[in-house]
XYZ file of C-alpha atoms in Angstrom:
722
model
C 62.082 60.820 3.652
C 65.610 59.579 3.464
C 66.359 57.645 0.190
C 67.920 54.373 1.068
C 69.048 53.547 -2.437
C 70.961 56.759 -2.754
C 72.692 56.096 0.574
C 73.809 52.632 -0.425
C 75.343 54.059 -3.569
C 77.314 56.655 -1.553
C 78.879 53.987 0.671
C 79.859 51.860 -2.251
C 81.618 54.834 -3.750
C 83.608 55.436 -0.603
C 84.862 51.864 -0.533
C 86.029 52.043 -4.088
C 87.988 55.179 -3.464
C 89.619 53.662 -0.398
C 90.880 50.635 -2.381
C 92.471 52.848 -4.980
C 94.193 54.882 -2.252
C 95.564 51.922 -0.504
C 96.952 50.423 -3.722
C 98.963 53.571 -4.151
C 100.492 53.207 -0.592
C 101.572 49.670 -0.854
C 104.906 50.689 -1.985
C 105.566 52.174 1.539
C 106.192 49.390 4.159
C 106.007 51.671 7.240
C 102.717 53.260 6.385
C 99.388 51.804 7.053
C 95.933 53.238 6.189
C 92.567 52.517 7.611
C 89.241 53.512 6.218
C 86.867 55.694 8.212
C 83.313 55.566 7.071
C 81.373 58.776 7.283
C 78.044 59.785 5.967
C 79.336 63.212 5.022
C 82.611 62.526 3.209
C 85.241 59.957 2.399
C 87.896 59.608 5.230
C 91.061 57.590 5.256
C 93.545 57.379 8.278
C 97.129 56.610 7.383
C 99.852 56.344 10.038
C 103.513 55.222 10.168
C 104.431 51.789 11.562
C 107.873 51.709 13.153
C 109.886 48.871 14.794
C 110.304 48.900 18.676
C 112.793 51.316 20.167
C 115.400 50.511 22.847
C 114.246 51.476 26.368
C 115.826 54.636 27.599
C 116.649 55.850 31.178
C 116.256 52.371 32.685
C 116.282 52.638 36.475
C 115.299 50.316 39.281
C 114.374 51.167 42.889
C 112.629 49.721 45.872
C 110.399 51.312 48.542
C 110.086 48.400 50.942
C 113.059 46.133 50.186
C 110.638 43.359 49.348
C 109.914 44.283 45.729
C 111.871 46.114 43.113
C 110.343 48.378 40.460
C 112.170 49.218 37.304
C 111.054 52.042 35.077
C 112.142 53.238 31.626
C 111.220 55.505 28.776
C 109.754 53.400 25.914
C 110.369 56.094 23.318
C 107.846 57.139 20.793
C 104.361 55.982 21.633
C 102.713 53.355 19.441
C 99.718 54.574 17.417
C 96.479 53.496 18.928
C 95.229 52.050 15.657
C 98.460 50.185 15.163
C 97.589 46.468 15.500
C 101.200 45.476 15.845
C 101.324 44.369 19.436
C 104.582 44.954 21.443
C 105.723 43.031 24.510
C 108.023 44.067 27.331
C 109.913 41.474 29.241
C 112.207 41.876 32.279
C 115.029 39.384 32.861
C 116.869 39.300 36.177
C 120.150 37.857 35.020
C 121.827 36.758 38.191
C 118.825 35.084 39.752
C 116.662 32.118 38.951
C 113.626 34.265 38.422
C 111.669 33.602 35.282
C 111.226 36.395 32.750
C 108.615 38.843 33.982
C 106.084 40.431 31.665
C 106.030 44.164 32.124
C 104.041 47.135 31.251
C 105.069 49.606 28.606
C 107.144 51.724 31.004
C 107.572 49.789 34.244
C 108.015 46.396 35.748
C 108.081 44.974 39.310
C 109.698 41.862 40.581
C 110.304 40.434 44.081
C 113.623 41.007 45.662
C 115.863 38.162 46.603
C 116.714 37.915 50.264
C 120.315 38.789 51.126
C 120.966 39.763 47.514
C 122.089 43.311 47.037
C 123.487 43.388 43.425
C 121.064 42.940 40.588
C 121.483 42.759 36.824
C 118.295 43.304 34.873
C 117.482 43.423 31.139
C 114.348 44.854 29.531
C 113.473 43.307 26.140
C 110.935 45.007 23.720
C 109.656 42.876 20.840
C 106.935 43.108 18.124
C 106.514 41.990 14.497
C 108.884 44.609 13.218
C 111.781 43.805 15.506
C 113.254 43.497 18.969
C 115.246 45.746 21.352
C 116.865 45.245 24.809
C 118.417 47.457 27.547
C 120.408 46.193 30.601
C 120.928 47.822 34.046
C 122.922 46.860 37.172
C 122.375 48.278 40.686
C 122.747 47.736 44.432
C 119.340 47.475 45.995
C 120.459 49.214 49.264
C 121.418 52.221 47.172
C 118.107 52.364 45.328
C 115.682 52.682 48.188
C 112.895 55.279 47.867
C 110.721 55.103 51.016
C 107.078 55.763 50.578
C 105.261 57.521 53.502
C 101.598 57.530 54.173
C 99.816 59.769 56.762
C 98.575 57.935 59.833
C 97.159 60.802 61.903
C 97.465 64.539 62.606
C 96.289 65.617 66.088
C 96.521 69.387 66.514
C 96.732 71.072 69.889
C 96.720 74.745 70.946
C 100.336 75.565 70.149
C 101.510 72.227 68.788
C 100.442 69.196 66.774
C 101.194 65.520 66.998
C 101.756 63.857 63.662
C 102.439 60.216 62.651
C 102.925 58.435 59.328
C 103.586 54.908 58.102
C 106.581 53.809 55.992
C 105.954 50.939 53.590
C 108.038 47.916 54.017
C 110.567 47.025 56.775
C 112.902 49.899 56.524
C 115.200 51.054 59.300
C 117.276 54.103 60.005
C 115.252 56.431 57.804
C 115.670 60.142 57.547
C 112.441 62.068 57.055
C 111.668 65.650 56.227
C 108.446 67.403 57.499
C 107.243 70.794 56.419
C 104.408 72.918 57.903
C 102.939 75.486 55.475
C 106.145 74.885 53.417
C 107.928 77.451 55.603
C 109.840 75.174 57.952
C 111.393 71.826 57.418
C 112.008 69.398 60.296
C 114.470 66.595 59.749
C 114.290 63.627 62.076
C 115.310 60.008 62.321
C 112.631 57.363 61.989
C 112.208 53.602 61.851
C 109.325 51.987 60.048
C 109.711 48.605 61.707
C 108.481 49.368 65.219
C 105.411 51.291 64.126
C 104.471 54.724 62.710
C 106.983 57.498 62.799
C 105.863 60.224 65.194
C 106.779 63.807 65.778
C 105.394 66.738 67.795
C 105.510 70.116 66.086
C 105.595 72.959 68.533
C 105.548 76.756 68.532
C 102.355 77.004 66.541
C 99.762 79.738 66.851
C 96.398 79.042 68.454
C 93.301 78.956 66.175
C 95.485 78.889 62.987
C 95.139 76.804 59.811
C 98.138 74.781 58.727
C 99.152 72.180 56.055
C 101.923 69.594 56.385
C 103.854 67.140 54.108
C 106.459 64.499 54.728
C 109.008 62.427 52.782
C 111.781 60.065 53.803
C 115.174 58.719 52.598
C 117.246 55.648 53.552
C 120.618 57.173 52.913
C 119.936 60.877 52.736
C 120.667 60.949 48.978
C 117.650 59.430 47.383
C 114.327 60.864 48.760
C 110.986 59.377 48.392
C 108.071 61.385 47.099
C 106.292 64.035 49.176
C 102.995 62.953 50.636
C 99.864 64.792 49.772
C 99.346 67.930 51.921
C 97.507 67.261 55.117
C 95.577 70.287 56.507
C 94.809 70.907 60.191
C 93.786 73.731 62.506
C 95.220 74.382 65.956
C 92.749 74.764 68.934
C 91.910 77.925 70.742
C 94.327 78.969 73.519
C 92.832 77.644 76.808
C 95.068 77.095 79.801
C 94.489 75.849 83.334
C 95.812 77.757 86.373
C 96.350 74.880 88.766
C 96.919 74.927 92.500
C 96.401 72.596 95.504
C 95.505 72.392 99.238
C 96.912 69.648 101.447
C 95.210 68.458 104.579
C 96.607 65.883 106.968
C 93.917 63.275 107.798
C 93.550 61.511 111.141
C 94.640 58.248 109.570
C 98.472 58.025 109.780
C 100.429 58.979 106.654
C 97.295 59.839 104.701
C 96.769 63.246 103.101
C 93.800 64.756 101.304
C 94.760 66.766 98.284
C 92.272 69.241 96.892
C 93.153 70.268 93.343
C 91.909 73.727 92.331
C 91.995 75.204 88.889
C 90.813 78.151 86.833
C 90.400 78.145 83.059
C 92.138 81.001 81.258
C 91.297 81.734 77.634
C 92.536 84.378 75.245
C 91.593 85.657 71.861
C 88.670 83.845 70.209
C 88.687 81.293 73.076
C 87.359 83.726 75.723
C 83.884 82.186 75.320
C 85.167 78.674 75.336
C 83.651 76.302 77.931
C 84.918 72.945 79.052
C 82.782 69.880 78.626
C 84.769 67.982 81.266
C 88.087 67.831 83.040
C 90.509 64.949 83.387
C 92.709 64.506 86.477
C 95.574 62.060 86.229
C 98.153 61.008 88.820
C 100.617 58.183 89.238
C 100.674 56.776 92.801
C 103.309 54.066 93.209
C 103.806 53.905 89.463
C 100.085 53.242 88.653
C 98.120 55.522 86.339
C 94.789 56.764 87.804
C 92.332 59.074 86.069
C 89.287 60.874 87.365
C 86.740 62.684 85.211
C 84.864 65.697 86.551
C 82.010 67.660 85.164
C 82.700 70.768 83.221
C 81.063 72.947 85.855
C 83.457 71.794 88.609
C 86.702 73.497 89.241
C 88.186 71.238 91.955
C 88.791 67.573 92.742
C 89.726 65.825 95.994
C 92.134 62.937 95.986
C 93.662 60.901 98.921
C 97.276 60.042 98.694
C 99.942 58.538 100.943
C 103.185 60.042 102.221
C 105.052 59.696 98.977
C 105.568 62.336 96.306
C 102.879 62.444 93.696
C 102.509 64.209 90.285
C 99.149 65.468 89.011
C 98.021 66.543 85.532
C 94.700 68.312 84.820
C 93.403 68.928 81.365
C 90.157 70.514 80.077
C 88.146 68.748 77.442
C 86.767 71.442 75.069
C 84.255 71.365 72.304
C 87.160 71.867 69.836
C 89.930 69.760 71.306
C 91.528 70.105 74.669
C 93.456 72.691 76.737
C 97.071 72.755 77.558
C 97.668 70.217 80.354
C 98.592 71.698 83.753
C 101.065 69.889 86.005
C 101.738 70.106 89.767
C 103.772 68.021 92.171
C 102.787 67.223 95.730
C 105.979 66.817 97.883
C 106.439 63.858 100.136
C 105.283 64.039 103.674
C 107.902 65.588 105.963
C 107.097 65.543 109.678
C 110.101 67.683 110.484
C 108.807 70.662 108.505
C 108.187 73.644 110.756
C 105.806 76.478 109.918
C 107.493 79.857 109.513
C 106.676 82.657 111.959
C 103.754 84.848 110.925
C 104.624 88.373 109.862
C 102.219 91.309 110.229
C 101.740 93.635 107.296
C 101.042 97.353 107.618
C 97.590 98.445 106.442
C 97.277 98.343 102.643
C 97.326 101.562 100.698
C 94.939 102.857 98.027
C 96.898 100.858 95.430
C 96.481 97.556 97.362
C 98.845 95.111 98.981
C 102.515 95.418 98.006
C 104.004 92.112 99.064
C 107.679 91.299 99.187
C 109.629 88.408 100.612
C 113.179 87.193 100.999
C 114.591 85.684 97.823
C 115.166 81.922 98.022
C 118.078 80.243 96.303
C 116.391 76.840 95.804
C 113.322 77.675 93.649
C 113.639 76.414 90.095
C 110.134 77.343 88.888
C 109.364 80.605 90.715
C 106.983 81.305 93.546
C 103.270 80.947 94.334
C 101.346 83.343 96.584
C 97.966 82.176 97.970
C 95.572 84.253 100.015
C 92.059 84.160 101.571
C 90.054 85.942 104.296
C 91.336 84.498 107.527
C 88.618 82.840 109.572
C 86.027 82.906 106.753
C 85.438 79.337 105.491
C 83.195 80.594 102.660
C 85.991 82.823 101.275
C 87.497 81.176 98.143
C 91.194 80.544 98.036
C 93.016 82.755 95.576
C 96.552 82.286 94.222
C 99.021 83.742 91.762
C 102.185 82.264 90.224
C 105.272 84.418 90.165
C 108.098 83.716 87.677
C 111.559 82.966 88.888
C 113.717 85.906 89.852
C 110.921 88.071 91.080
C 110.128 88.390 94.833
C 107.528 91.155 94.858
C 103.843 91.235 94.074
C 101.300 94.095 93.865
C 97.721 93.078 94.429
C 95.056 95.720 93.540
C 92.944 96.978 96.441
C 89.723 96.371 94.471
C 89.977 92.628 95.153
C 89.985 93.085 98.971
C 87.313 94.134 101.531
C 88.013 96.777 104.234
C 88.027 95.425 107.779
C 88.834 91.843 106.720
C 92.066 90.166 107.726
C 93.861 88.428 104.879
C 96.604 85.850 105.187
C 99.208 85.393 102.466
C 101.157 82.154 102.177
C 104.209 82.369 100.011
C 105.596 79.102 98.529
C 108.803 78.401 96.657
C 108.472 76.076 93.640
C 110.974 73.229 93.077
C 110.956 70.133 90.955
C 109.939 68.191 94.083
C 106.988 70.352 94.940
C 106.221 73.607 96.703
C 107.602 74.601 100.111
C 106.045 77.201 102.409
C 108.539 80.101 102.930
C 106.596 82.900 104.640
C 103.202 83.694 106.144
C 102.019 87.297 106.143
C 98.684 88.789 107.398
C 97.274 92.221 106.996
C 94.224 94.441 106.282
C 93.545 96.473 103.177
C 91.976 98.984 105.495
C 91.727 98.803 109.345
C 88.490 99.843 111.011
C 87.992 100.988 114.596
C 84.813 99.245 115.776
C 86.332 96.285 117.565
C 84.185 94.580 120.251
C 84.602 95.228 123.931
C 86.482 92.962 126.321
C 84.814 90.766 128.949
C 85.662 91.721 132.566
C 86.415 88.996 135.122
C 84.473 89.335 138.437
C 84.883 89.596 141.358
C 87.380 92.461 141.146
C 90.232 92.658 143.582
C 90.159 95.976 145.471
C 92.036 97.630 148.287
C 91.623 101.069 149.874
C 93.883 102.681 147.275
C 94.013 100.301 144.231
C 91.830 98.132 141.966
C 93.123 95.152 139.949
C 91.108 94.536 136.764
C 91.226 91.390 134.698
C 89.489 90.775 131.397
C 89.153 88.163 128.678
C 89.767 89.009 125.015
C 90.879 87.136 121.919
C 93.391 89.557 120.416
C 94.216 87.148 117.575
C 90.557 86.668 116.538
C 90.577 86.917 112.713
C 87.093 88.373 112.828
C 88.450 91.633 114.242
C 88.321 94.568 111.832
C 91.793 95.736 112.910
C 94.955 94.552 114.726
C 94.775 94.831 118.486
C 97.718 96.904 119.751
C 96.831 97.089 123.464
C 94.111 98.121 125.919
C 92.970 101.357 127.500
C 91.564 101.578 131.039
C 89.735 104.813 131.876
C 89.034 105.668 135.537
C 86.506 108.286 136.772
C 85.016 109.163 140.148
C 81.246 108.615 140.257
C 79.359 111.818 140.566
C 76.324 113.667 139.335
C 78.180 115.146 136.365
C 80.018 111.995 135.369
C 81.076 111.960 131.705
C 81.313 108.995 129.366
C 84.274 106.593 129.433
C 86.117 108.141 126.484
C 85.711 111.743 127.792
C 88.833 113.818 127.918
C 87.734 115.673 131.086
C 90.392 116.498 133.570
C 88.914 114.378 136.287
C 89.395 111.223 134.170
C 92.769 109.535 134.066
C 93.761 106.671 131.752
C 96.015 103.636 132.106
C 97.362 102.087 128.875
C 98.481 98.464 128.350
C 100.911 98.271 125.410
C 101.056 94.420 125.237
C 97.822 93.014 123.670
C 98.471 89.632 125.348
C 98.448 91.224 128.811
C 94.956 91.195 130.158
C 95.233 92.650 133.683
C 96.219 95.973 135.238
C 96.358 97.434 138.730
C 95.188 101.021 139.047
C 96.755 102.703 142.091
C 96.543 106.040 143.814
C 92.787 105.824 144.494
C 90.862 107.236 147.437
C 89.509 105.005 150.087
C 85.750 104.445 150.303
C 85.348 106.194 146.945
C 83.131 104.896 144.148
C 84.833 104.744 140.724
C 83.744 103.704 137.207
C 86.288 101.762 135.156
C 86.049 101.455 131.360
C 88.129 98.913 129.485
C 88.448 98.974 125.656
C 90.717 97.388 123.079
C 93.100 99.709 121.237
C 93.701 99.577 117.482
C 95.586 101.813 115.051
C 92.484 103.957 114.779
C 91.963 104.319 118.539
C 89.888 102.555 121.269
C 87.035 100.308 120.366
C 83.818 99.652 122.192
C 84.274 99.903 126.008
C 82.962 97.737 128.801
C 82.399 99.426 132.190
C 82.138 98.461 135.869
C 81.588 100.543 138.996
C 83.604 99.717 142.074
C 83.959 101.237 145.509
C 87.352 101.126 147.156
C 87.649 99.732 150.665
C 88.120 101.658 153.964
C 91.692 101.732 155.200
C 91.149 100.490 158.776
C 94.761 99.807 159.299
C 95.652 103.506 158.722
C 93.029 104.624 161.175
C 94.247 102.034 163.675
C 97.783 103.346 163.308
C 96.543 106.911 163.965
C 94.601 105.748 167.050
C 97.516 103.791 168.364
C 99.849 106.727 167.732
C 97.625 109.070 169.602
C 97.153 106.534 172.451
C 100.874 106.067 172.742
C 101.372 109.784 172.756
C 98.744 110.255 175.456
C 100.304 107.479 177.550
C 103.630 109.116 177.214
C 102.238 112.444 178.379
C 100.489 110.732 181.293
C 103.689 109.038 182.313
C 105.631 112.227 182.064
C 103.001 114.261 183.941
C 102.517 111.612 186.652
C 105.652 112.681 188.311
C 104.393 116.268 188.478
C 100.813 115.330 189.409
C 100.784 117.391 192.632
C 101.974 120.570 190.838
C 99.601 119.891 187.981
C 96.748 119.401 190.405
C 97.350 122.756 192.073
C 97.592 124.533 188.720
C 94.399 122.990 187.500
C 92.583 123.809 190.773
C 93.655 127.432 190.469
C 92.308 127.703 186.946
C 89.110 125.696 186.910
C 87.677 125.470 190.471
C 85.810 128.212 192.344
C 85.972 128.431 196.154
C 83.435 126.368 197.996
C 80.125 128.046 198.629
C 80.860 130.968 196.277
C 78.504 131.772 193.517
C 79.176 134.649 191.073
C 76.255 136.098 189.143
C 77.486 137.542 185.915
C 74.728 140.170 185.383
C 75.269 141.704 188.817
C 79.030 141.742 188.294
C 78.643 143.565 184.961
C 76.332 146.156 186.592
C 78.876 146.667 189.390
C 81.594 147.252 186.898
C 79.577 149.736 184.955
C 78.802 151.794 188.106
C 82.390 151.721 189.066
C 83.386 152.948 185.689
C 81.057 155.924 186.037
C 82.583 156.821 189.406
C 86.023 156.636 188.081
C 85.980 158.810 184.998
C 89.682 158.556 184.487
C 89.332 154.952 183.666
C 87.472 153.404 180.855
C 85.441 150.332 181.499
C 86.573 147.397 179.555
C 85.516 143.839 179.418
C 86.322 141.842 182.476
C 89.090 139.540 181.766
C 89.181 137.850 185.193
C 87.354 138.513 188.466
C 88.495 136.691 191.550
C 86.739 137.278 194.834
C 88.037 135.506 197.861
C 86.255 135.535 201.240
C 87.637 133.871 204.261
C 85.401 133.423 207.225
C 85.868 131.721 210.554
C 83.275 129.608 212.161
C 82.229 132.376 214.461
C 79.689 134.837 213.098
C 80.675 138.292 212.177
C 80.355 140.840 215.085
C 79.710 143.712 212.715
C 78.902 143.764 209.110
C 81.280 145.421 206.862
C 80.396 147.370 203.838
C 82.531 148.460 200.986
C 82.160 152.112 200.480
C 85.167 153.211 198.628
C 85.085 151.801 195.111
C 88.776 152.463 194.812
C 90.065 150.872 197.955
C 88.348 149.550 201.154
C 89.720 147.722 204.053
C 88.024 146.781 207.309
C 89.897 145.093 210.104
C 88.537 143.648 213.255
C 90.832 142.832 216.101
C 90.379 140.919 219.269
C 93.048 141.110 221.887
C 92.156 137.842 223.240
C 92.743 135.924 220.078
C 95.726 134.188 218.826
C 97.904 135.739 216.160
C 96.151 136.157 212.882
C 95.829 133.312 210.469
C 96.639 134.891 207.185
C 95.864 132.780 204.126
C 97.543 134.167 201.017
C 95.972 133.545 197.654
C 98.919 131.542 196.626
C 98.267 129.116 199.399
C 94.582 128.891 198.697
C 93.301 125.348 198.373
C 90.078 125.371 196.302
C 89.315 121.678 196.795
C 89.283 121.821 200.535
C 87.003 123.694 202.904
C 89.607 123.574 205.548
C 92.587 125.796 204.912
C 95.918 124.025 204.776
C 97.444 126.148 207.502
C 96.786 125.862 211.235
C 97.583 128.577 213.717
C 97.310 128.685 217.449
C 95.080 131.840 217.152
C 93.101 132.377 213.955
C 91.974 135.770 212.707
C 89.448 135.937 209.953
C 90.646 137.641 206.769
C 88.361 138.643 204.046
C 90.080 139.270 200.700
C 88.350 140.794 197.723
C 90.256 141.194 194.510
C 88.998 142.733 191.264
C 91.755 142.770 188.724
C 89.765 144.256 185.903
C 88.302 147.530 186.956
C 91.410 149.239 188.262
C 93.078 149.105 184.824
C 94.517 152.472 183.946
C 93.340 154.199 180.725
C 96.179 153.696 178.341
C 96.589 153.739 174.589
C 95.426 150.606 172.822
C 98.796 150.190 171.174
C 100.595 150.268 174.531
C 102.533 147.118 175.438
C 101.296 147.456 179.003
C 97.672 146.939 178.183
C 96.266 144.031 180.157
C 98.268 144.875 183.288
C 96.087 145.371 186.312
C 96.431 146.777 189.865
C 94.678 145.065 192.661
C 93.357 146.308 195.997
C 92.660 143.936 198.756
C 89.969 144.572 201.351
C 90.818 142.726 204.422
C 88.212 143.137 207.114
C 89.124 141.770 210.540
C 86.783 139.966 212.818
C 87.179 139.165 216.387
C 86.859 135.554 217.006
C 85.572 134.083 220.176
C 87.852 133.063 222.825
C 87.043 129.538 222.419
C 87.953 129.429 218.753
C 90.320 126.700 217.887
C 93.446 127.274 215.880
C 91.785 126.606 212.504
C 90.180 128.468 209.720
C 87.554 127.789 207.182
C 86.852 129.210 203.698
C 83.497 130.470 202.699
C 82.659 131.079 199.052
C 80.327 133.816 197.990
C 79.771 136.710 195.690
C 79.353 140.473 195.979
C 76.065 142.008 194.903
C 75.166 145.581 194.029
C 72.966 145.797 197.089
C 75.965 145.520 199.416
C 77.932 148.285 197.777
């Protein structure tokens, strides 16, 4: 155990030694010693005691013009165990302010309004002595503004910063650094609120640190603030466009704002929580919030110009705001004429347009599938100075008609410059036209009419015209588009012309007509109709009338020669009365005659005229023909009148009574065969066909009482009589 008596003795010994040590130091006035009790050894602390020193580097300044702070260097520090207490007092000589107790190295006093010059004295006093230091200054030259951060709001490529200046200071000059690499100098006033600045040209998704300090005269600068860290947001932009629709209500338009969020770098997976749409109709601010899944908003505005701003609210800040201006309503604006593009190539659509002098912010090209309400509207902004655009073919469907609207951008909005339409690839399967019935027909032509919407955007190609194929109906009829020789085609080059007249057809003929729309790739689906042309009754009537007129003319011309014509016809067509020629008997007679006359060759009978003239009196004696070459029998009667000879040329076949009358008539029988006395000549002779005739003229005695008249009896000669 610890011995208490021994410990008490040890303490008493320490005290005795301390007293002896202090008696030896009494001769030194600036040295003081203090005893330190310790259980291990004797300890004494001795230190020097000095009188107060004169303040050095006295300086006064203000940060708010309301108070003044003076600072100085007190010199050597007083020992902590020195019980000699020092006092610091500040005297403002040229004011009524009472002395101000100060700290060891600084003192603050209120400023006097409208007083610029100050004379101050700092007095240091303790038991060993007293010291003082004076200083004169102009308060306006001793301003050190103090800045404090208010807020730092980073963006994507910029940051908004604000800080507060203590006091009512005006016309300050401040310095701002970002990452200590750049210093921004700006003017600021701390009276009207915080000082604000927007730092631009920053990188997205980057860490930064900023500091600020200010000065009232550009010579004395306040202290730098503590560094303020911040991080910029990911790069997310909005590609903004609009559609304008005129409503039925006068001077009211419906604006549909469309946007697409574009992100780059680490922000590619960034999604928006919401979107804010702001506009200022008639100077009033209106805001609409939309859900993050929506990419459009509809707003109704009047005829005036209106500015819109759309911004995406992200999980880590917001996107860069997008701006667009809707121009004021102009009723005089005329739509430009639509231009037709050639079919796109494998690379896509290569658009170009006339350069416009007015655009100040470039061009915008919008496109969609024409006639398809489900097709989304696409657009692309073109920078100023460029009037061409290549759109890849992968974004377009073959057989779909696209319309491209080209707008010029100005500070007052966008203006429509050109409209262009085209296909990335034209197809050939266009629908067939619709024929209009009934069809107008004539005996040689057919007029076809049809209905067709050549501007229908649903067509898979541009309509360049129509093709009408014509074919005669028959058992081997080929299809409409056959290239057979018996098919002829009629082309219509104007797609807006929907009728054609096909001429040169046959009357009363059945034809098939096929009508199809033409495209760049050929005819489309045909529609057909079968038509029979009419009979040309007028042409037949003309022929009949022509023949009738010709016949009447002939009749009129021949009427004057009717007597001569009658005789000629009688000689040719009429046999004598009572005469009957049997053809078989005549042929047999001619054959027998040919045998009897070997020098002659029997030929076909060209003509055979037999004339027999008989009087009313019966024959006294029959006469027979014995000589095949020549026979003639005459009968005479002395009591009769002179003979009545009737030549063949005077023969009247239509009258039984001969035209001649004689006082005494003698019967004359004439038989003529012109065919069997032909001589045998060479077949090439020119005299073939000539004949010699022999007349057999038997004479009969007429009775005395016979009148001077003669009659003609017709008959034939048989083989029995020869």
